[in-house]
Structures are given as structure tokens and as C-alpha cells.
CSV table of C-alpha atoms in Angstrom, one decimal:
chain,number,residue,atom,x,y,z
A,4,MET,CA,-11.0,12.7,1.4
A,5,ALA,CA,-9.9,10.9,-1.8
A,6,GLY,CA,-10.8,12.3,-5.1
A,7,THR,CA,-12.4,10.2,-7.9
A,8,ALA,CA,-11.4,10.4,-11.5
A,9,THR,CA,-12.4,8.5,-14.6
A,10,ARG,CA,-9.7,6.6,-16.4
A,11,PRO,CA,-8.6,8.5,-19.6
A,12,ALA,CA,-8.4,6.8,-22.9
A,13,ALA,CA,-5.1,5.1,-23.8
A,14,PRO,CA,-2.7,7.7,-25.1
A,15,LYS,CA,-1.6,7.5,-28.7
A,16,PRO,CA,2.1,6.8,-29.4
A,17,LEU,CA,4.2,9.9,-29.6
A,18,ALA,CA,6.3,10.9,-32.5
A,19,GLY,CA,9.5,8.9,-32.5
A,20,VAL,CA,7.9,6.0,-30.7
A,21,VAL,CA,7.9,2.8,-32.8
A,22,GLY,CA,5.4,0.1,-31.8
A,23,GLY,CA,4.9,1.7,-28.4
A,24,PHE,CA,8.6,1.6,-27.6
A,25,SER,CA,10.5,4.8,-27.0
A,26,PRO,CA,14.2,4.8,-27.6
A,27,LEU,CA,14.5,7.3,-24.7
A,28,ALA,CA,12.9,5.0,-22.2
A,29,PRO,CA,16.1,3.4,-20.9
A,30,LEU,CA,17.6,6.9,-20.5
A,31,ARG,CA,14.5,8.1,-18.6
A,32,ARG,CA,14.8,5.0,-16.3
A,33,ARG,CA,18.4,5.7,-15.6
A,34,PHE,CA,17.7,9.4,-14.9
A,35,ARG,CA,14.8,8.4,-12.6
A,36,ALA,CA,16.9,5.9,-10.7
A,37,TRP,CA,19.7,8.6,-10.3
A,38,TRP,CA,17.1,11.2,-9.2
A,39,GLU,CA,15.4,9.0,-6.6
A,40,GLY,CA,18.8,7.8,-5.3
A,41,ARG,CA,19.5,11.4,-4.3
A,42,LEU,CA,16.5,11.4,-2.0
A,43,LYS,CA,17.2,10.4,1.6
A,44,ARG,CA,14.8,7.8,3.0
A,45,ASP,CA,12.9,9.1,6.0
A,46,ASP,CA,9.5,8.5,7.4
A,47,THR,CA,9.2,12.3,8.2
A,48,LEU,CA,9.8,15.0,5.7
A,49,THR,CA,9.5,18.8,6.1
A,50,LEU,CA,9.1,20.6,2.8
A,51,THR,CA,11.4,23.6,2.2
A,52,GLN,CA,12.5,25.5,-0.8
A,53,ARG,CA,15.2,22.9,-1.4
A,54,ASN,CA,12.7,20.0,-2.0
A,55,VAL,CA,9.7,21.8,-3.4
A,56,TYR,CA,9.4,22.4,-7.2
A,57,ILE,CA,7.1,24.6,-9.3
A,58,VAL,CA,6.3,24.7,-13.0
A,59,PRO,CA,3.4,26.3,-15.0
A,60,THR,CA,0.4,24.1,-15.9
A,61,GLY,CA,-1.3,23.9,-19.2
A,62,PRO,CA,-3.7,26.7,-18.3
A,63,GLY,CA,-0.7,28.7,-16.9
A,64,TRP,CA,1.0,28.6,-20.3
A,65,MET,CA,-2.2,29.7,-22.0
A,66,LEU,CA,-2.4,32.6,-19.6
A,67,ALA,CA,1.2,33.5,-20.5
A,68,VAL,CA,0.4,33.5,-24.2
A,69,THR,CA,-2.7,35.6,-23.5
A,70,LEU,CA,-0.7,38.1,-21.6
A,71,LEU,CA,1.8,38.3,-24.4
A,72,VAL,CA,-0.9,38.9,-27.0
A,73,LEU,CA,-2.5,41.6,-24.8
A,74,LEU,CA,0.8,43.3,-24.3
A,75,VAL,CA,1.6,43.4,-28.0
A,76,ALA,CA,-1.9,44.7,-28.8
A,77,SER,CA,-1.6,47.4,-26.2
A,78,ILE,CA,1.8,48.5,-27.5
A,79,ASN,CA,0.5,48.5,-31.1
A,80,PHE,CA,-2.6,50.5,-30.5
A,81,GLN,CA,-1.3,52.5,-27.5
A,82,LEU,CA,-4.2,51.4,-25.3
A,83,ASN,CA,-3.7,52.6,-21.7
A,84,LEU,CA,-6.5,50.4,-20.5
A,85,GLY,CA,-4.9,47.5,-22.2
A,86,TYR,CA,-1.7,48.1,-20.3
A,87,LEU,CA,-3.6,48.3,-17.1
A,88,PHE,CA,-5.5,45.1,-17.8
A,89,THR,CA,-2.4,43.2,-18.9
A,90,PHE,CA,-0.4,44.3,-15.8
A,91,MET,CA,-3.3,43.5,-13.5
A,92,LEU,CA,-3.5,39.9,-14.9
A,93,ALA,CA,0.3,39.5,-14.7
A,94,GLY,CA,0.3,40.7,-11.1
A,95,SER,CA,-2.5,38.3,-10.2
A,96,ALA,CA,-0.5,35.4,-11.8
A,97,ALA,CA,2.6,36.4,-9.9
A,98,ILE,CA,0.6,36.5,-6.6
A,99,GLY,CA,-1.0,33.2,-7.4
A,100,MET,CA,2.5,31.7,-8.0
A,101,HIS,CA,3.7,32.9,-4.6
A,102,ILE,CA,0.6,31.6,-2.8
A,103,CYS,CA,0.8,28.2,-4.6
A,104,HIS,CA,4.4,27.7,-3.6
A,105,ALA,CA,3.7,28.8,0.0
A,106,THR,CA,0.8,26.3,0.2
A,107,LEU,CA,3.1,23.3,0.1
A,108,ARG,CA,6.2,24.8,1.6
A,109,GLY,CA,6.4,24.3,5.3
A,110,ILE,CA,4.2,21.2,5.4
A,111,THR,CA,5.5,18.2,7.4
A,112,LEU,CA,4.7,14.8,6.0
A,113,HIS,CA,4.8,11.7,8.3
A,114,LEU,CA,4.2,8.1,7.4
A,115,LYS,CA,2.6,5.9,10.0
A,116,PRO,CA,4.0,2.4,10.2
A,117,PRO,CA,2.2,0.3,7.6
A,118,GLN,CA,0.4,-2.9,8.5
A,119,PRO,CA,1.1,-6.3,6.8
A,120,GLN,CA,-1.1,-7.1,3.9
A,121,PHE,CA,-2.0,-10.2,1.9
A,122,MET,CA,-0.8,-10.3,-1.7
A,123,GLY,CA,-3.5,-9.4,-4.1
A,124,THR,CA,-5.0,-6.7,-1.9
A,125,SER,CA,-4.2,-3.0,-1.8
A,126,ALA,CA,-1.8,-2.0,0.9
A,127,ALA,CA,-3.0,1.2,2.6
A,128,LEU,CA,-0.4,3.9,3.6
A,129,GLU,CA,-1.6,6.5,6.1
A,130,VAL,CA,0.1,9.9,5.7
A,131,GLN,CA,-0.2,12.7,8.3
A,132,LEU,CA,0.2,16.3,7.1
A,133,SER,CA,1.0,18.9,9.8
A,134,SER,CA,1.2,22.7,9.5
A,135,LEU,CA,2.5,25.3,12.0
A,136,ARG,CA,1.1,28.2,9.9
A,137,THR,CA,-1.6,30.3,11.4
A,138,THR,CA,-3.7,30.1,8.2
A,139,PRO,CA,-5.1,26.9,6.6
A,140,ARG,CA,-3.7,25.3,3.5
A,141,TYR,CA,-6.1,24.1,0.8
A,142,GLY,CA,-6.1,21.6,-2.0
A,143,ILE,CA,-3.1,19.4,-1.2
A,144,GLY,CA,-2.9,16.0,-2.8
A,145,VAL,CA,-0.8,12.9,-1.9
A,146,ALA,CA,-0.3,9.8,-4.2
A,147,VAL,CA,2.0,6.9,-4.9
A,148,HIS,CA,4.4,8.1,-7.6
A,149,GLU,CA,3.9,6.3,-10.8
A,150,PRO,CA,7.2,6.6,-12.8
A,151,GLU,CA,5.9,5.2,-16.1
A,152,ALA,CA,5.0,7.8,-18.7
A,153,HIS,CA,1.2,8.6,-18.9
A,154,ALA,CA,0.6,6.6,-15.7
A,155,GLU,CA,-2.4,7.8,-13.8
A,156,HIS,CA,-1.9,8.9,-10.2
A,157,HIS,CA,-4.7,8.2,-7.7
A,158,TRP,CA,-4.7,11.3,-5.6
A,159,ALA,CA,-6.0,11.7,-2.0
A,160,TRP,CA,-6.9,15.3,-1.5
A,161,THR,CA,-7.2,17.2,1.8
A,162,ASP,CA,-7.1,20.6,3.4
A,163,VAL,CA,-4.7,21.2,6.4
A,164,PRO,CA,-6.2,23.4,9.1
A,165,ALA,CA,-4.3,26.3,10.7
A,166,GLN,CA,-1.7,24.9,13.2
A,167,GLY,CA,-3.3,21.5,12.8
A,168,GLN,CA,-3.1,18.1,11.1
A,169,ALA,CA,-4.8,16.2,8.4
A,170,THR,CA,-4.6,12.5,7.5
A,171,VAL,CA,-4.9,10.9,4.1
A,172,GLN,CA,-4.7,7.3,2.9
A,173,VAL,CA,-3.1,6.2,-0.4
A,174,ALA,CA,-2.7,2.6,-1.6
A,175,PHE,CA,-0.5,0.5,-3.8
A,176,GLN,CA,-0.7,-3.2,-4.8
A,177,PRO,CA,2.5,-5.2,-4.4
A,178,GLN,CA,3.1,-7.8,-7.0
A,179,ARG,CA,4.9,-10.4,-4.9
A,180,ARG,CA,5.1,-11.6,-1.3
A,181,GLY,CA,7.9,-10.6,1.0
A,182,LEU,CA,9.3,-7.5,2.5
A,183,HIS,CA,8.9,-4.4,0.3
A,184,PRO,CA,10.1,-0.8,0.7
A,185,VAL,CA,7.3,1.7,0.7
A,186,PRO,CA,7.3,3.2,-2.8
A,187,THR,CA,8.1,6.8,-3.6
A,188,LEU,CA,5.3,9.2,-2.7
A,189,THR,CA,4.5,12.5,-4.2
A,190,ALA,CA,2.5,15.5,-3.0
A,191,GLU,CA,1.3,18.5,-5.0
A,192,THR,CA,-1.0,21.5,-5.0
A,193,ARG,CA,-2.4,23.8,-7.7
A,194,PHE,CA,-4.2,26.2,-5.3
A,195,PRO,CA,-5.4,28.9,-5.8
A,196,MET,CA,-5.7,29.5,-9.6
A,197,GLY,CA,-4.5,26.3,-11.2
A,198,THR,CA,-1.9,28.1,-13.3
A,199,PHE,CA,1.1,26.6,-11.4
A,200,ARG,CA,1.8,23.1,-10.2
A,201,VAL,CA,3.9,22.8,-7.0
A,202,TRP,CA,5.1,19.3,-6.1
A,203,THR,CA,7.6,17.2,-4.2
A,204,TYR,CA,8.9,13.6,-4.1
A,205,TRP,CA,9.3,11.7,-0.9
A,206,ARG,CA,11.0,8.3,-0.2
A,207,PRO,CA,9.8,6.9,3.2
A,208,ALA,CA,12.1,4.5,5.1
A,209,SER,CA,9.5,2.1,6.2
A,210,GLN,CA,9.0,-1.4,4.8
A,211,ILE,CA,5.8,-3.3,4.4
A,212,LEU,CA,5.4,-7.1,4.8
A,213,VAL,CA,3.2,-8.8,2.2
A,214,TYR,CA,1.8,-12.2,3.2
A,215,PRO,CA,1.2,-14.9,0.5
A,216,ALA,CA,-2.3,-15.0,-0.9
A,217,PRO,CA,-4.3,-17.9,0.7
A,218,GLU,CA,-5.6,-20.6,-1.6
A,219,VAL,CA,-9.3,-20.3,-2.4
A,220,PRO,CA,-11.1,-22.5,-1.7
A,221,ALA,CA,-9.0,-23.8,1.1
A,222,ALA,CA,-8.0,-27.5,1.1
A,223,PRO,CA,-8.9,-29.6,4.1
A,224,LEU,CA,-6.3,-29.6,6.9
A,225,PRO,CA,-3.7,-32.3,6.7
A,226,PRO,CA,-3.9,-35.3,9.2
A,227,GLY,CA,-2.1,-34.9,12.5
A,228,GLU,CA,1.3,-36.5,13.3
A,229,PRO,CA,1.9,-38.6,16.3
A,230,ARG,CA,3.2,-36.5,19.2
A,231,ALA,CA,6.8,-37.4,20.1
A,232,ALA,CA,7.4,-39.3,23.3
A,233,GLY,CA,7.8,-37.1,26.3
A,234,LYS,CA,5.9,-34.2,24.8
A,235,GLY,CA,3.4,-33.9,27.3
A,236,SER,CA,0.1,-34.2,28.5
A,237,ALA,CA,0.1,-30.9,30.4
A,238,ASN,CA,-2.0,-29.3,27.7
A,239,SER,CA,-4.6,-31.9,27.7
A,240,GLN,CA,-7.4,-29.4,28.4
A,241,GLY,CA,-6.2,-26.6,26.1
A,242,ILE,CA,-8.7,-25.4,23.6
A,243,GLY,CA,-6.0,-25.2,21.0
A,244,GLU,CA,-4.9,-28.8,21.2
A,245,PHE,CA,-5.1,-31.1,18.1
A,246,ASP,CA,-6.3,-34.2,19.9
A,247,GLY,CA,-8.6,-36.3,17.7
A,248,VAL,CA,-10.2,-33.1,16.2
A,249,ARG,CA,-10.7,-32.4,12.5
A,250,ALA,CA,-12.8,-30.1,10.3
A,251,TYR,CA,-16.5,-31.1,10.2
A,252,ARG,CA,-17.5,-33.3,7.3
A,253,ARG,CA,-21.0,-33.6,5.9
A,254,GLY,CA,-22.6,-36.7,7.5
A,255,ASP,CA,-20.7,-36.6,10.8
A,256,PRO,CA,-23.0,-37.5,13.7
A,257,LEU,CA,-24.0,-34.5,15.8
A,258,LYS,CA,-22.6,-36.2,18.9
A,259,LEU,CA,-19.1,-35.9,17.5
A,260,VAL,CA,-19.3,-32.1,17.0
A,261,VAL,CA,-17.3,-30.1,19.5
A,262,TRP,CA,-20.0,-27.7,20.5
A,263,LYS,CA,-17.7,-25.6,22.6
A,264,LYS,CA,-15.6,-24.7,19.7
A,265,ALA,CA,-18.7,-24.3,17.5
A,266,ALA,CA,-20.1,-21.7,19.8
A,267,LYS,CA,-16.9,-19.8,19.7
A,268,SER,CA,-16.9,-19.9,15.9
A,269,LEU,CA,-20.5,-18.7,15.7
A,270,GLY,CA,-19.7,-15.9,18.2
A,271,SER,CA,-16.8,-14.7,16.0
A,272,GLY,CA,-19.1,-14.5,12.9
A,273,THR,CA,-18.0,-17.7,11.2
A,274,ASP,CA,-19.7,-21.1,10.8
A,275,ASP,CA,-16.7,-23.4,11.1
A,276,LEU,CA,-17.4,-26.7,12.8
A,277,VAL,CA,-15.0,-29.3,14.1
A,278,SER,CA,-15.6,-32.9,14.9
A,279,ARG,CA,-13.9,-35.5,17.1
A,280,ASP,CA,-12.1,-38.1,15.1
A,281,ALA,CA,-13.0,-41.4,16.6
A,282,GLN,CA,-10.3,-43.1,14.5
A,283,GLN,CA,-7.4,-41.4,16.3
A,284,SER,CA,-6.5,-43.3,19.3
A,285,GLN,CA,-3.3,-41.4,20.3
A,286,ARG,CA,-2.5,-37.7,20.9
A,287,GLN,CA,-1.5,-35.9,17.7
A,288,GLU,CA,0.0,-32.6,16.6
A,289,LEU,CA,-1.0,-30.6,13.6
A,290,TRP,CA,2.0,-29.8,11.4
A,291,LEU,CA,1.6,-27.6,8.4
A,292,ASP,CA,4.5,-28.5,6.0
A,293,VAL,CA,5.2,-26.6,2.8
A,294,ASN,CA,6.9,-29.7,1.3
A,295,LYS,CA,3.8,-31.8,1.9
A,296,ALA,CA,1.2,-29.5,0.3
A,297,ASN,CA,1.0,-31.9,-2.7
A,298,LEU,CA,1.2,-29.2,-5.4
A,299,PRO,CA,3.9,-28.9,-8.1
A,300,ASP,CA,4.3,-25.1,-8.0
A,301,PRO,CA,6.2,-23.8,-5.0
A,302,GLU,CA,4.2,-20.6,-4.8
A,303,ALA,CA,0.9,-22.7,-4.9
A,304,ARG,CA,2.2,-24.8,-2.0
A,305,ILE,CA,2.9,-21.7,0.0
A,306,SER,CA,-0.6,-20.4,-0.8
A,307,ARG,CA,-2.1,-23.6,0.4
A,308,VAL,CA,-0.2,-23.6,3.7
A,309,THR,CA,-1.2,-20.0,4.2
A,310,ALA,CA,-4.8,-21.0,3.9
A,311,TRP,CA,-4.2,-23.8,6.4
A,312,VAL,CA,-2.7,-21.4,8.9
A,313,LEU,CA,-5.8,-19.2,8.7
A,314,GLN,CA,-8.1,-22.2,8.9
A,315,ALA,CA,-6.4,-23.7,11.9
A,316,ASP,CA,-6.3,-20.3,13.7
A,317,ARG,CA,-10.0,-19.8,13.0
A,318,LEU,CA,-10.7,-23.3,14.5
A,319,GLY,CA,-8.6,-22.5,17.6
A,320,LEU,CA,-6.2,-25.4,17.0
A,321,ASP,CA,-2.6,-25.8,18.0
A,322,TYR,CA,-0.4,-26.1,14.9
A,323,GLY,CA,3.2,-26.0,14.0
A,324,LEU,CA,4.8,-24.8,10.7
A,325,ARG,CA,7.6,-26.2,8.6
A,326,VAL,CA,9.1,-24.1,5.8
A,327,PRO,CA,12.4,-24.6,4.1
A,328,GLY,CA,15.1,-23.9,6.6
A,329,ARG,CA,12.8,-23.1,9.5
A,330,GLU,CA,10.5,-24.9,11.9
A,331,ILE,CA,8.0,-23.1,14.3
A,332,ALA,CA,6.8,-25.1,17.3
A,333,PRO,CA,3.0,-25.8,17.7
A,334,GLY,CA,1.1,-22.9,19.2
A,335,SER,CA,-2.0,-20.8,18.8
A,336,GLY,CA,-3.2,-17.2,19.1
A,337,ALA,CA,-2.8,-14.0,17.1
A,338,ALA,CA,1.0,-13.7,17.7
A,339,HIS,CA,1.6,-17.3,16.6
A,340,ARG,CA,-0.5,-16.7,13.5
A,341,MET,CA,1.5,-13.6,12.6
A,342,GLN,CA,4.8,-15.4,13.2
A,343,CYS,CA,3.7,-18.2,10.8
A,344,LEU,CA,2.5,-15.8,8.1
A,345,GLU,CA,5.7,-13.9,8.4
A,346,ALA,CA,7.8,-17.1,7.9
A,347,LEU,CA,5.7,-18.0,4.8
A,348,ALA,CA,6.1,-14.5,3.4
A,349,LEU,CA,9.9,-14.6,3.7
A,350,CYS,CA,10.7,-18.2,3.0
């Protein structure tokens, strides 16, 4: 169950920070890169004393100051009850520190293989937490580690049952298409008193594929190309063939609508219609070519072709793909769509 939090106000510049720039920022980045480089990449991590860290929280430091004041006052006024109260609070804090550390220690974290996502959407990462302990563990949070100072972590909180498993989902938003390593994750707990923070860092080994964002609204599909001689007529009845078929245009006679494909589109929850093109007298193939997308920006051309791939797949057409350095033969179906999107993501 993911927790919700309001976004805090923007922090004021700290002392020694001029114009929002800290002279220590490059040093922090180098230290962070060195620190993360020490972490071995693995999709499964078991937390032990070697990779779990603990520090007092703000309330923890306040409790320490309170204990110091109580101890000084008890010594000054020779208060036996003051000694008793001070040592009881100190004992409770020590027990809370042990319980807090033990809550995270012994947990096994496992990242399930991430699914490809389109750029501009949040990529969901599913993390499984397992425990062999005979007692439950409470208040464990998982988030994508935000290395920037004052960055807000979006925690997903869960309890892990005794000798059981719990699953949480965290998300991050890639800024470009392609194959990305899963970012560093962090897990923490402040159970039971909130006076100590126990946390760990984890670098999964998985990578996530980010498809280009499709153009919105999608441009009409390009015209077909004449099929090369000798490329057969064996697929003349296939539902995915591009044989005198195009997207429906307003004003087309109803007799030209391919009702078989229209019924399939309506059954899948879309209202895409296709019409027969009476002007096409020969068999043609639909080729989606990045270099023929008629846009000046290379990324905009890739976005347009991505939208074409999704549109052709939705219409049930056979289509081929041409990207720089690669050509994918015409085909259809989910596997062909994923192959084309992968080629567009990596081109």
C-alpha cells in the first residue's frame, strides 16, 4: 500500500550556497558515484549487518537531549526517581534501536522483471519482500533513490507477514527512449518509535526498455508500396494483408467499409474503421519508414512511426518497418509489434 504525502515547500538556500549553487555539489556527486559503484548489481538482495545502516532521526536527537537534561537535573538535585525515569527512557530507546535494526535486517528483496514502457509514462517496478522470521515486520518502505539534495522520495509502505511475502510497486519516469538500467532503490523503516532510521541501498541488475512516445494525434498511415515480383499471393486471404485497404475517411461509401475488420475493432473496444481503396489496382505492402515521416526532427519522425506501428497493429494490417541500419519484414501480431517498437526504441 503506497503512502501519500503533500509536496513540501521549496527549501531555502543553505548557508554557503550562492544563487542555489553549492560548491560542494561536485564533491557530493563524486562521492555518490563512488559509493554506488561499490554496490554489486543483483536483482535479489538479502539484508545483513553489512548492508544495513542506522542513524538517529530528528525526534531521536531530541530524545537524546532530553535524556541528557534529565540526567544532569537528577545529579544536581539528587533525585532517585529522576535517575529511575532517565534510565527507563534510555533503556526504552536502546530496545527501540535494536528492534528497528532487526526489522529490516534479514529481509530479502527481489525485483520482478520490468515490462517495457512508453516514454512519458511512469515505469512501474514490482519489488517482493520476503521474510523467514516467525514474527511479522512492520512499517517497511521502498522507493526509488533520489540522489539530489532535498529531493522527495515517493515511498511505498508495507508490512511483511511472519514467514511470508509482501509486494510493493514503485515508479520512476525515464527521460529518454532506449534501454535503461533500473535506478538505485532504497528501503527503510523507523519502526517502532521513530527515533531511529534504518535504511539500505540496492542496485538491481535488470534493465527496462523505453519505447518512443507515439505522436498525438497520429498522422494517417502512408500509402502502400508495390509488392516486389515473386512475393506471393499465398497470403491473399490473410486478415493482416495490406491489399487496397486504408484508414476510413469521412465520406467513404459504406459499401467500401471492410465490415469484418470493423467488427473486430469494435469488439476490442476501439472504433477504427478501414475502407477498400478502389484506386489501388495492384497488391501493395505497407512499409513504415523513419526517413519518410516528413518531419525535420529525428525524434519527431520516430514518434510518428511509433504511432503508425500502433495504428497498423490496431487495424490488423501487415506492415514492415525501416529504421536506420535495419529492416523488419512485413508481419502482424503482438510479437511483430513488440519487435518493431524495440527497433524504434534502440535506433
